[in-house]
PDB file of C-alpha atoms in Angstrom:
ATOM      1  CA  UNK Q 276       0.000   0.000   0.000  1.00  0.00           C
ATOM      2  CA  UNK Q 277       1.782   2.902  -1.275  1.00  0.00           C
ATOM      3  CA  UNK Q 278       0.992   6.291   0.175  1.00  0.00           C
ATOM      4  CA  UNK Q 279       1.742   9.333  -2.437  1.00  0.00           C
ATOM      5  CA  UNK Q 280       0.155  12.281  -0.556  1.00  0.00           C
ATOM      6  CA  UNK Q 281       0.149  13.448   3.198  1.00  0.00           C
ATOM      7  CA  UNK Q 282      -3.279  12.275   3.474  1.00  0.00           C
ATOM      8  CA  UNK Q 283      -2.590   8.702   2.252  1.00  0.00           C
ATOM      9  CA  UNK Q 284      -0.188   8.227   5.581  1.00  0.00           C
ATOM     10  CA  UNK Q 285      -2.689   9.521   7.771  1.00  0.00           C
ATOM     11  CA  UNK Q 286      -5.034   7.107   6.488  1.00  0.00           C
ATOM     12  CA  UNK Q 287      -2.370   4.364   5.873  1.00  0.00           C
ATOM     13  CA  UNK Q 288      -0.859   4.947   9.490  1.00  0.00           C
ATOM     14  CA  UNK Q 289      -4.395   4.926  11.508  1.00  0.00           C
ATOM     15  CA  UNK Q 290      -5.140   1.571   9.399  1.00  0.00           C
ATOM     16  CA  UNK Q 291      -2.386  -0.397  10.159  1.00  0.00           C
ATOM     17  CA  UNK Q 292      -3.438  -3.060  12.914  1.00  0.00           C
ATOM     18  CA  UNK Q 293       0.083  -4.716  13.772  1.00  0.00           C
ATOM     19  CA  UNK Q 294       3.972  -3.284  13.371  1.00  0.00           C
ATOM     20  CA  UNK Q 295       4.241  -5.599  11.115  1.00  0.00           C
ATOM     21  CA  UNK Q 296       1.642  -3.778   8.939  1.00  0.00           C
ATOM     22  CA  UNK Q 297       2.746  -0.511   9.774  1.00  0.00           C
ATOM     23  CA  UNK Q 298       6.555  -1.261   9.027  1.00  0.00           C
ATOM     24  CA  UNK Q 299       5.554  -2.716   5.159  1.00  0.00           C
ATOM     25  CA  UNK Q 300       3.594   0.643   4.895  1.00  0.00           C
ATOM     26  CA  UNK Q 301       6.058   2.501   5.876  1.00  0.00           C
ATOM     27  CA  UNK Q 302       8.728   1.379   3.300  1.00  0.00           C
ATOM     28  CA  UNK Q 303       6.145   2.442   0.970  1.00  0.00           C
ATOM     29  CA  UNK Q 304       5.672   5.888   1.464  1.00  0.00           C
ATOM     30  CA  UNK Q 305       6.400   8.248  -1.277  1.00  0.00           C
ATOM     31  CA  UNK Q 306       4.389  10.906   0.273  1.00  0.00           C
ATOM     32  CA  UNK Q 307       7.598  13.612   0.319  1.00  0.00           C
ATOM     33  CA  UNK Q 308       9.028  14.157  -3.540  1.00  0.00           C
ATOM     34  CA  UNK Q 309      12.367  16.021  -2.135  1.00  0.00           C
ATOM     35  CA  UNK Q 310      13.073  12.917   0.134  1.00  0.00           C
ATOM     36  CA  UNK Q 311      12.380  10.606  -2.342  1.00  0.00           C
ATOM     37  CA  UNK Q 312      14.742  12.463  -4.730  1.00  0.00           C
ATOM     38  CA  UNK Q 313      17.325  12.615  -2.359  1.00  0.00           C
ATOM     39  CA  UNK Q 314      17.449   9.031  -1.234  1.00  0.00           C
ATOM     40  CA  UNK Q 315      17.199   7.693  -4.458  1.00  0.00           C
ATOM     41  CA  UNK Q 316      19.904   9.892  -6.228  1.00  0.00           C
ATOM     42  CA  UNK Q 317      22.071   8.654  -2.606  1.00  0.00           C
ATOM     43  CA  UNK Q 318      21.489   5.252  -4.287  1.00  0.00           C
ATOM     44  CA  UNK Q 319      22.227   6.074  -7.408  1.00  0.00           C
ATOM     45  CA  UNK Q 320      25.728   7.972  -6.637  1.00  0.00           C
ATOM     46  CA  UNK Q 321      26.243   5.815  -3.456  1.00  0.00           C
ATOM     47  CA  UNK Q 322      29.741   6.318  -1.466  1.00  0.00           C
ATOM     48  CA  UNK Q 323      32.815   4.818  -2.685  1.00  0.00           C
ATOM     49  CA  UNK Q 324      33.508   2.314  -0.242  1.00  0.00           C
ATOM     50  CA  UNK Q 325      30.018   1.114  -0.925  1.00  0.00           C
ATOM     51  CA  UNK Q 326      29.808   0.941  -4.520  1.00  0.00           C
ATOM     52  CA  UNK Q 327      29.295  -2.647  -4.461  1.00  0.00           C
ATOM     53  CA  UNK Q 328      25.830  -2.649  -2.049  1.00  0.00           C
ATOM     54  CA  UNK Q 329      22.355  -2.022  -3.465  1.00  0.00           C
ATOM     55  CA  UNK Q 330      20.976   0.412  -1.270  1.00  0.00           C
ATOM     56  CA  UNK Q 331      17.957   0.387   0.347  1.00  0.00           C
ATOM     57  CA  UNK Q 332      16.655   3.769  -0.724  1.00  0.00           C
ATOM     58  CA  UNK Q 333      13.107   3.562   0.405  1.00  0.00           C
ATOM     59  CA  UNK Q 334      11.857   4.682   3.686  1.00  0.00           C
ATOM     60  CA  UNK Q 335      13.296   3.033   7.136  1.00  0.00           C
ATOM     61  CA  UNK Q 336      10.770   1.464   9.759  1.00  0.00           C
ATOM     62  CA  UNK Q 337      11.207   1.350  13.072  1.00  0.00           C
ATOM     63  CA  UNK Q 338      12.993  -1.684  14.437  1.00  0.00           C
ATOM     64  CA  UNK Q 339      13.126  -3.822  17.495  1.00  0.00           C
ATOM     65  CA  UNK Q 340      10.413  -5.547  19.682  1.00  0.00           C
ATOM     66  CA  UNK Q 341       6.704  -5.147  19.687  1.00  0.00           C
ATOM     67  CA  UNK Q 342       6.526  -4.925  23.105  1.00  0.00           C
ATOM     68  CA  UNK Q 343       8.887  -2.990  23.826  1.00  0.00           C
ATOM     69  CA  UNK Q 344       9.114  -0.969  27.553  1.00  0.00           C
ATOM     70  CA  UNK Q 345      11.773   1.400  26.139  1.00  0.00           C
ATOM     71  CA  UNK Q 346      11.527   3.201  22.793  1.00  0.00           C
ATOM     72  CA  UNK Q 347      14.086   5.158  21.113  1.00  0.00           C
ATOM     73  CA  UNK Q 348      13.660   8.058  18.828  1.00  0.00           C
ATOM     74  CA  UNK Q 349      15.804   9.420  16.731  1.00  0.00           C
ATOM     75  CA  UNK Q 350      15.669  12.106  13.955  1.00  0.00           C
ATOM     76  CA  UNK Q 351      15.976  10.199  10.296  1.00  0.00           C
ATOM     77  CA  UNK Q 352      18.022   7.857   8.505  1.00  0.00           C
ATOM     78  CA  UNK Q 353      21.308   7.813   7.365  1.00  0.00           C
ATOM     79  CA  UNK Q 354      22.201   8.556   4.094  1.00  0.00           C
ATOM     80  CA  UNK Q 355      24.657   5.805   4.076  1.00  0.00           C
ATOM     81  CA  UNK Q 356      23.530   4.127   6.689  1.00  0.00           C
ATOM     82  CA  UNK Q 357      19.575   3.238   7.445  1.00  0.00           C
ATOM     83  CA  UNK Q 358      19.040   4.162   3.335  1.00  0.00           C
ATOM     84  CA  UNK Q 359      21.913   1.981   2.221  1.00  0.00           C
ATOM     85  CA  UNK Q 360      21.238  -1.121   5.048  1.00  0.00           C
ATOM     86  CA  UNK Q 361      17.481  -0.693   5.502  1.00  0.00           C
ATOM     87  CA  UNK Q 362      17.455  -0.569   9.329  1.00  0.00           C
ATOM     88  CA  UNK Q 363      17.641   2.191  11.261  1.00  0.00           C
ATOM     89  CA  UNK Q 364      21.082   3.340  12.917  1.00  0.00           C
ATOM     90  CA  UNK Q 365      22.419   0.818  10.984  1.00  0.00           C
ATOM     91  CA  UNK Q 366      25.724   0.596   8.770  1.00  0.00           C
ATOM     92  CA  UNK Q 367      27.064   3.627  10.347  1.00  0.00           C
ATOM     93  CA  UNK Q 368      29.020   4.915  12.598  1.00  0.00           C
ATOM     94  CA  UNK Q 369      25.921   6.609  15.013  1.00  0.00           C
ATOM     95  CA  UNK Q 370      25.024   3.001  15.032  1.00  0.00           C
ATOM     96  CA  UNK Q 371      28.341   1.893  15.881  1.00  0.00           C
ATOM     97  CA  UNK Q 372      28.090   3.798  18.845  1.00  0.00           C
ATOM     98  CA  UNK Q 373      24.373   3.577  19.826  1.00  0.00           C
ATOM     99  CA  UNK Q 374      24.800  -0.644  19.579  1.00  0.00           C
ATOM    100  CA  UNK Q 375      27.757  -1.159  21.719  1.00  0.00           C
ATOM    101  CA  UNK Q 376      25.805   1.102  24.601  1.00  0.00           C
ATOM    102  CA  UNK Q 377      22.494  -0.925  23.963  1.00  0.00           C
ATOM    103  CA  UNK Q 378      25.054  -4.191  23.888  1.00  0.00           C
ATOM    104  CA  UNK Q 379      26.583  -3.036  27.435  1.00  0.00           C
ATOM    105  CA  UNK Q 380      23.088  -2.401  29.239  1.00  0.00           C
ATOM    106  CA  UNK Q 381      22.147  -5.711  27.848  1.00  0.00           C
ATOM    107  CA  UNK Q 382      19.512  -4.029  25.668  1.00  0.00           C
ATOM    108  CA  UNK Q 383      21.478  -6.280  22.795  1.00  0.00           C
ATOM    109  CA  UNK Q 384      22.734  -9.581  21.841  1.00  0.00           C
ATOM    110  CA  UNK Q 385      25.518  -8.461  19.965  1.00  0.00           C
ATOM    111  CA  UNK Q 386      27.460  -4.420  20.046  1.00  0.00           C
ATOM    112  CA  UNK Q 387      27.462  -4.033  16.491  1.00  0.00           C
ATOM    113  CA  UNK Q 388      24.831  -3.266  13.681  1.00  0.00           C
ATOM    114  CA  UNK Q 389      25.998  -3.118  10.102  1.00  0.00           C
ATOM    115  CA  UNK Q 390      23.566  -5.449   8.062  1.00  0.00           C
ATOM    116  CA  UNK Q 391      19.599  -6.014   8.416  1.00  0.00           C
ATOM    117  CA  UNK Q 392      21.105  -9.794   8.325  1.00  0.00           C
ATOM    118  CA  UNK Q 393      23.513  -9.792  10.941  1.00  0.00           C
ATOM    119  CA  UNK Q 394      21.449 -11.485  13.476  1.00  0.00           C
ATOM    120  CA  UNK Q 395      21.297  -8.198  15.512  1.00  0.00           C
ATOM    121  CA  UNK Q 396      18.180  -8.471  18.092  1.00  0.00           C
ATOM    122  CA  UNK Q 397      17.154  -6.098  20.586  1.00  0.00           C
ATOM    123  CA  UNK Q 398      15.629  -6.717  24.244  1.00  0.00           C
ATOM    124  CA  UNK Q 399      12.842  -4.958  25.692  1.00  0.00           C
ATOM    125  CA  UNK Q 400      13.224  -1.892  23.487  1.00  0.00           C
ATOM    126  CA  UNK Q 401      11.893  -0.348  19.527  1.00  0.00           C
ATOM    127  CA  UNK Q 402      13.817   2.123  17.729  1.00  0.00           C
ATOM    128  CA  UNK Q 403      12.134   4.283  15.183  1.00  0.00           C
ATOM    129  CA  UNK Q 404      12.984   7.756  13.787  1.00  0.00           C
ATOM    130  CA  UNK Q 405      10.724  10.896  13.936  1.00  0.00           C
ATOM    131  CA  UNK Q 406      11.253  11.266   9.748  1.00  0.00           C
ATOM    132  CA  UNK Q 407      11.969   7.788   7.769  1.00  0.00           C
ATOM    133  CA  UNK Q 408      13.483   8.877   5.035  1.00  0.00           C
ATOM    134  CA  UNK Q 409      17.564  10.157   4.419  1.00  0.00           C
ATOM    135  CA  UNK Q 410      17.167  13.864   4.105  1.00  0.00           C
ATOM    136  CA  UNK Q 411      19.667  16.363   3.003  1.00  0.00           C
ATOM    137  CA  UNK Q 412      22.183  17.911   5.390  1.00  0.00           C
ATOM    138  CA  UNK Q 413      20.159  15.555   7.823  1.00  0.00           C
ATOM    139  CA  UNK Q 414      17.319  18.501   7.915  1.00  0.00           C
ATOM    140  CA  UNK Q 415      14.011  17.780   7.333  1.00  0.00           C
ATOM    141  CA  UNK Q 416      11.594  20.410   6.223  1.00  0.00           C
ATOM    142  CA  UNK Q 417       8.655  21.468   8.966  1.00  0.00           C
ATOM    143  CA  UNK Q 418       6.594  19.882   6.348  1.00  0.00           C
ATOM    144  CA  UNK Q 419       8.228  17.127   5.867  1.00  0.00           C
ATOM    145  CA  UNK Q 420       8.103  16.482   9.351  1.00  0.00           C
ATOM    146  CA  UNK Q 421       4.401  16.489   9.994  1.00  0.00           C
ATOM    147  CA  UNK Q 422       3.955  14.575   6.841  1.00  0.00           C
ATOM    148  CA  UNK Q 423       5.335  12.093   8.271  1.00  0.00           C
ATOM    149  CA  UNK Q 424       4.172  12.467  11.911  1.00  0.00           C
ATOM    150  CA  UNK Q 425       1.325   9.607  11.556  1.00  0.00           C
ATOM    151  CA  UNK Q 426       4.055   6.651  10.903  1.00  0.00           C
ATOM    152  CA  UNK Q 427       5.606   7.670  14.583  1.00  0.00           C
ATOM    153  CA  UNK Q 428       2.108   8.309  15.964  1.00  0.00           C
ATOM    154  CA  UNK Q 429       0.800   4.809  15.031  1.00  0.00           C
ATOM    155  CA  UNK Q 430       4.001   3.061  16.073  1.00  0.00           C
ATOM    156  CA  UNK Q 431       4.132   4.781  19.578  1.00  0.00           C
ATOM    157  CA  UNK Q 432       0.448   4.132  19.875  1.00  0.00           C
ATOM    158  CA  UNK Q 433       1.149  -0.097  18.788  1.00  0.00           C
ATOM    159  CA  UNK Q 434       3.500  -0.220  21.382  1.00  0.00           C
ATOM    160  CA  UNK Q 435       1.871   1.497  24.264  1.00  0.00           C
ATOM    161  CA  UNK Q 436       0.650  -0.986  26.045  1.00  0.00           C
ATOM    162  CA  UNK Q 437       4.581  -2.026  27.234  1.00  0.00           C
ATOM    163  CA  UNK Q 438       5.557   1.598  26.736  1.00  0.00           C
ATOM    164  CA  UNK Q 439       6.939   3.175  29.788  1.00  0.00           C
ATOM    165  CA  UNK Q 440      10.305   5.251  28.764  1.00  0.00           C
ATOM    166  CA  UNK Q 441      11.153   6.948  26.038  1.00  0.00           C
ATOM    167  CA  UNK Q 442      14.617   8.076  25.074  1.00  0.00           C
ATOM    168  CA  UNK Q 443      15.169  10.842  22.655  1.00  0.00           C
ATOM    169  CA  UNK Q 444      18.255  11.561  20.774  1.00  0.00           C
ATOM    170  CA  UNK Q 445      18.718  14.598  19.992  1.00  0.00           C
ATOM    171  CA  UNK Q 446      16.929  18.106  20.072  1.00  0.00           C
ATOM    172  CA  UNK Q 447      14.843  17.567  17.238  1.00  0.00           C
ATOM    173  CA  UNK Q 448      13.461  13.746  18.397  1.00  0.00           C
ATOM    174  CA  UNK Q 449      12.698  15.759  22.035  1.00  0.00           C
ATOM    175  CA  UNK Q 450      10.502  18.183  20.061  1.00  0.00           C
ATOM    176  CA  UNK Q 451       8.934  15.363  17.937  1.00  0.00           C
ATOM    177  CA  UNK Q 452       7.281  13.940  21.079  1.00  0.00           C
ATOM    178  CA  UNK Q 453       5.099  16.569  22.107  1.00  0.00           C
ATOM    179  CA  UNK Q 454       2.687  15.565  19.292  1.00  0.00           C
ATOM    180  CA  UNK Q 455       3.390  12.023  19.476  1.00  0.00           C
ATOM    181  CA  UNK Q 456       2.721  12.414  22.868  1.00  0.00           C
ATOM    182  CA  UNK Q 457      -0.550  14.195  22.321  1.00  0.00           C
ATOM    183  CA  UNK Q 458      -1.904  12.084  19.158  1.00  0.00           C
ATOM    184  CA  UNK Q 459      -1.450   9.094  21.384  1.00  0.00           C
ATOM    185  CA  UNK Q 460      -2.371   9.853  24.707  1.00  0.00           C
ATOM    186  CA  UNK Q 461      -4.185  12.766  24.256  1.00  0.00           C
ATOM    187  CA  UNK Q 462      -1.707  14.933  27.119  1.00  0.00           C
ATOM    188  CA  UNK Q 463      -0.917  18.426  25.968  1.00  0.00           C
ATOM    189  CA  UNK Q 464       2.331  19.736  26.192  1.00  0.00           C
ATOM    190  CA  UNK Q 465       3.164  21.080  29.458  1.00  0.00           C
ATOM    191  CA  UNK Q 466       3.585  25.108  28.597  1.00  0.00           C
ATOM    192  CA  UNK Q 467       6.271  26.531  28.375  1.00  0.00           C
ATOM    193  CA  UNK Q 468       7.343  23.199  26.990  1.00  0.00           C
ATOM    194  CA  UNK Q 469      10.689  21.266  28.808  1.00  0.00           C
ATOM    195  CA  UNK Q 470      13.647  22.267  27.013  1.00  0.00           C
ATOM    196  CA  UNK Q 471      16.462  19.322  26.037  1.00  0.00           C
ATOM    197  CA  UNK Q 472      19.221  18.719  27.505  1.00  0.00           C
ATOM    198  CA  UNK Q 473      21.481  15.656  28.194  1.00  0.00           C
ATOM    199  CA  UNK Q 474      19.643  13.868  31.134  1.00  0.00           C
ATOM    200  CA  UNK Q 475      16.603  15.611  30.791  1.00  0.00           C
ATOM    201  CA  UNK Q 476      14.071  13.990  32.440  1.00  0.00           C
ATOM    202  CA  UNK Q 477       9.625  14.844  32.063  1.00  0.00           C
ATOM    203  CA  UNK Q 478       7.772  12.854  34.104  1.00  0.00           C
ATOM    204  CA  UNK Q 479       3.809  13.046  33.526  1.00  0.00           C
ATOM    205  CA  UNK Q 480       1.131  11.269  34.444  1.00  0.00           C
ATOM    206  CA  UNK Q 481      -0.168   8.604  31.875  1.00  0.00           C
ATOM    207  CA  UNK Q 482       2.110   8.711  29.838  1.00  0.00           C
ATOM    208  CA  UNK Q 483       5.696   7.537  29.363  1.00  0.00           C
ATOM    209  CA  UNK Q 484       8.932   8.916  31.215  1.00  0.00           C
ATOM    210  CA  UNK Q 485      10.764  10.964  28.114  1.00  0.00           C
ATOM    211  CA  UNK Q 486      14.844  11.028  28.993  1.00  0.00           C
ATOM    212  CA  UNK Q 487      16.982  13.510  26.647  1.00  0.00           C
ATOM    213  CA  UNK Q 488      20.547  12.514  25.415  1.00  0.00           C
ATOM    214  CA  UNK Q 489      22.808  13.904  23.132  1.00  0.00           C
ATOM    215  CA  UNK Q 490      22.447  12.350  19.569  1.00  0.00           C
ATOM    216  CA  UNK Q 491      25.117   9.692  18.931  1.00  0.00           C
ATOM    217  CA  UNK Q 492      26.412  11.665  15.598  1.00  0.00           C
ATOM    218  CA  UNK Q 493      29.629  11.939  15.006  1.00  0.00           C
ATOM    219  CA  UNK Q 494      29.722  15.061  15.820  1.00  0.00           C
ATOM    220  CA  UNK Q 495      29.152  14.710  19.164  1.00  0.00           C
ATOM    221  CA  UNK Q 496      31.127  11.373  19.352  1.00  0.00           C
ATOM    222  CA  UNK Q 497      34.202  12.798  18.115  1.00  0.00           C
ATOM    223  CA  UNK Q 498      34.467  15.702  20.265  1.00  0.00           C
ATOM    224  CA  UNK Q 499      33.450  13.432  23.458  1.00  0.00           C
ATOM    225  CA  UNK Q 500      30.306  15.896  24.444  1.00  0.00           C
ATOM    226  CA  UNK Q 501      29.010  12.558  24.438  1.00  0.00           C
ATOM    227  CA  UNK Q 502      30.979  10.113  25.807  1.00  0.00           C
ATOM    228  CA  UNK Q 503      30.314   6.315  26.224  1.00  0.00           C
ATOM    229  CA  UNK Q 504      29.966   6.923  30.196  1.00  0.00           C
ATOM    230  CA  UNK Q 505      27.483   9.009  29.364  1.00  0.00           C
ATOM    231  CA  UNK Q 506      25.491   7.042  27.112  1.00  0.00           C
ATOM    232  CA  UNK Q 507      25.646   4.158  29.785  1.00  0.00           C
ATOM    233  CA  UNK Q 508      24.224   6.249  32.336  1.00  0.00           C
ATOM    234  CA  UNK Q 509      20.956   6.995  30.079  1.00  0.00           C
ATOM    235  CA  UNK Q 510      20.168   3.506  29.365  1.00  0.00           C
ATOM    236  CA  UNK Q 511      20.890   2.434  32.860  1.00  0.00           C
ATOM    237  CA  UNK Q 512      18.428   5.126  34.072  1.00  0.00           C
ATOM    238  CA  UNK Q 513      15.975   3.956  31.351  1.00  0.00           C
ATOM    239  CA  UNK Q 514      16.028   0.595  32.368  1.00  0.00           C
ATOM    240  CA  UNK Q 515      15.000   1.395  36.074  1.00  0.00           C
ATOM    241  CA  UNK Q 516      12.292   3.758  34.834  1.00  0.00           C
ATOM    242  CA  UNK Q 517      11.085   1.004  32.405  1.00  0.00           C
ATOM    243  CA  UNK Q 518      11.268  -1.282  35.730  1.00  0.00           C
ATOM    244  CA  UNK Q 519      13.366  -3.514  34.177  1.00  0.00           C
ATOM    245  CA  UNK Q 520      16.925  -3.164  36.254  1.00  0.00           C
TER     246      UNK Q 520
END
């Protein structure tokens, strides 16, 4: 079921009954023609060093269990990563560095994530991006965004029932739950809203825990203002929120 215009995900998101569903619908989506230009010209060009993979180049869905008592949310694919391997944080080096921390709080079976074959599985937790497609300079357009709003609402809202934490990466995944939070749960905003930070913490009734950390780019990673002690302190802290240390 291919969706070609903003209102074909809303539709296409509220109708899907299972993650599975929801995931095959979401690989489907054409619904944004700039993304869709952009991953598929990434395909076309590709990098070097991967010249010999056949990318992906669709949109990513989310990936891990579907009962999952911590979620992750993250901002958008890869270029060469989640559009190349087809799984999110996946084949690059974010991944590298958000696996090994998962792999250390035993949210893992194995620290590293560079194929959707590699026999990576997670444990008690879902990752899934606010936008699922690669965009350029890793910036989505406002638009963009809220087209694509429904595939995060509907995956948040298939997982609730186990839902009790979620972490966001990044300023722009922290901003991305407020409407989430609200489509699902129907909880406004608290006003003003919570601003991110690293170990930001809102707690509010009915509705998950949501814990800010720094976005595992390379950016941050290189520089160390995000270190791997710090990373293992937010999934440690998720855990006991989620109940499960």
């Amino acid at each position: 079921m291919r969706s070609r215009t903003p209102q074909d995900v809303v539709e296409h998101a509220a109708g899907a009954a299972s993650l599975g569903v929801l995931d095959a619908r979401i690989a489907e989506c054409s619904a944004c023609p700039r993304l869709v230009g952009w991953r598929e010209e990434v395909a076309r060009v590709k990098r070097a060093s991967f010249r010999e993979w056949d990318y992906w180049a669709r949109p990513v869905p989310g990936f891990g269990n579907d009962d999952a008592a911590i979620g992750i949310l993250g901002l958008a694919p890869a270029a060469h990563g989640g559009n190349r391997t087809g799984r999110v944080f996946t084949g690059d080096r974010s991944g590298d560095v958000l696996f090994a921390a998962l792999h250390r709080a035993g949210l893992a079976n194995q620290p590293t994530s560079v194929s959707a074959g590699d026999g990576l599985e997670l444990r008690h937790t879902r990752i899934f991006a606010a936008v699922r497609c690669a965009p350029p300079d890793n910036k989505p357009s406002p638009e963009e965004r809220d087209t694509c709003a429904p595939w995060v609402h509907r995956e948040i809202g298939l997982i609730r029932p186990t839902l009790r934490v979620v972490v966001a990466l990044g300023a722009f995944a922290w901003a991305a739950w407020w409407p989430a939070m609200a489509a699902v749960y129907g909880t406004k905003a608290p006003v003003p809203r919570p601003k991110f930070g690293h170990g930001a913490f809102v707690s509010m009734p009915g509705v998950p825990g949501l814990l800010g950390c720094f976005h595992v780019s390379q950016q941050n990673t290189f520089t160390g203002r995000l270190t791997p002690a710090m990373l293992d302190d937010v999934f440690a802290r998720a855990k006991s929120l989620a109940g499960l240390a």
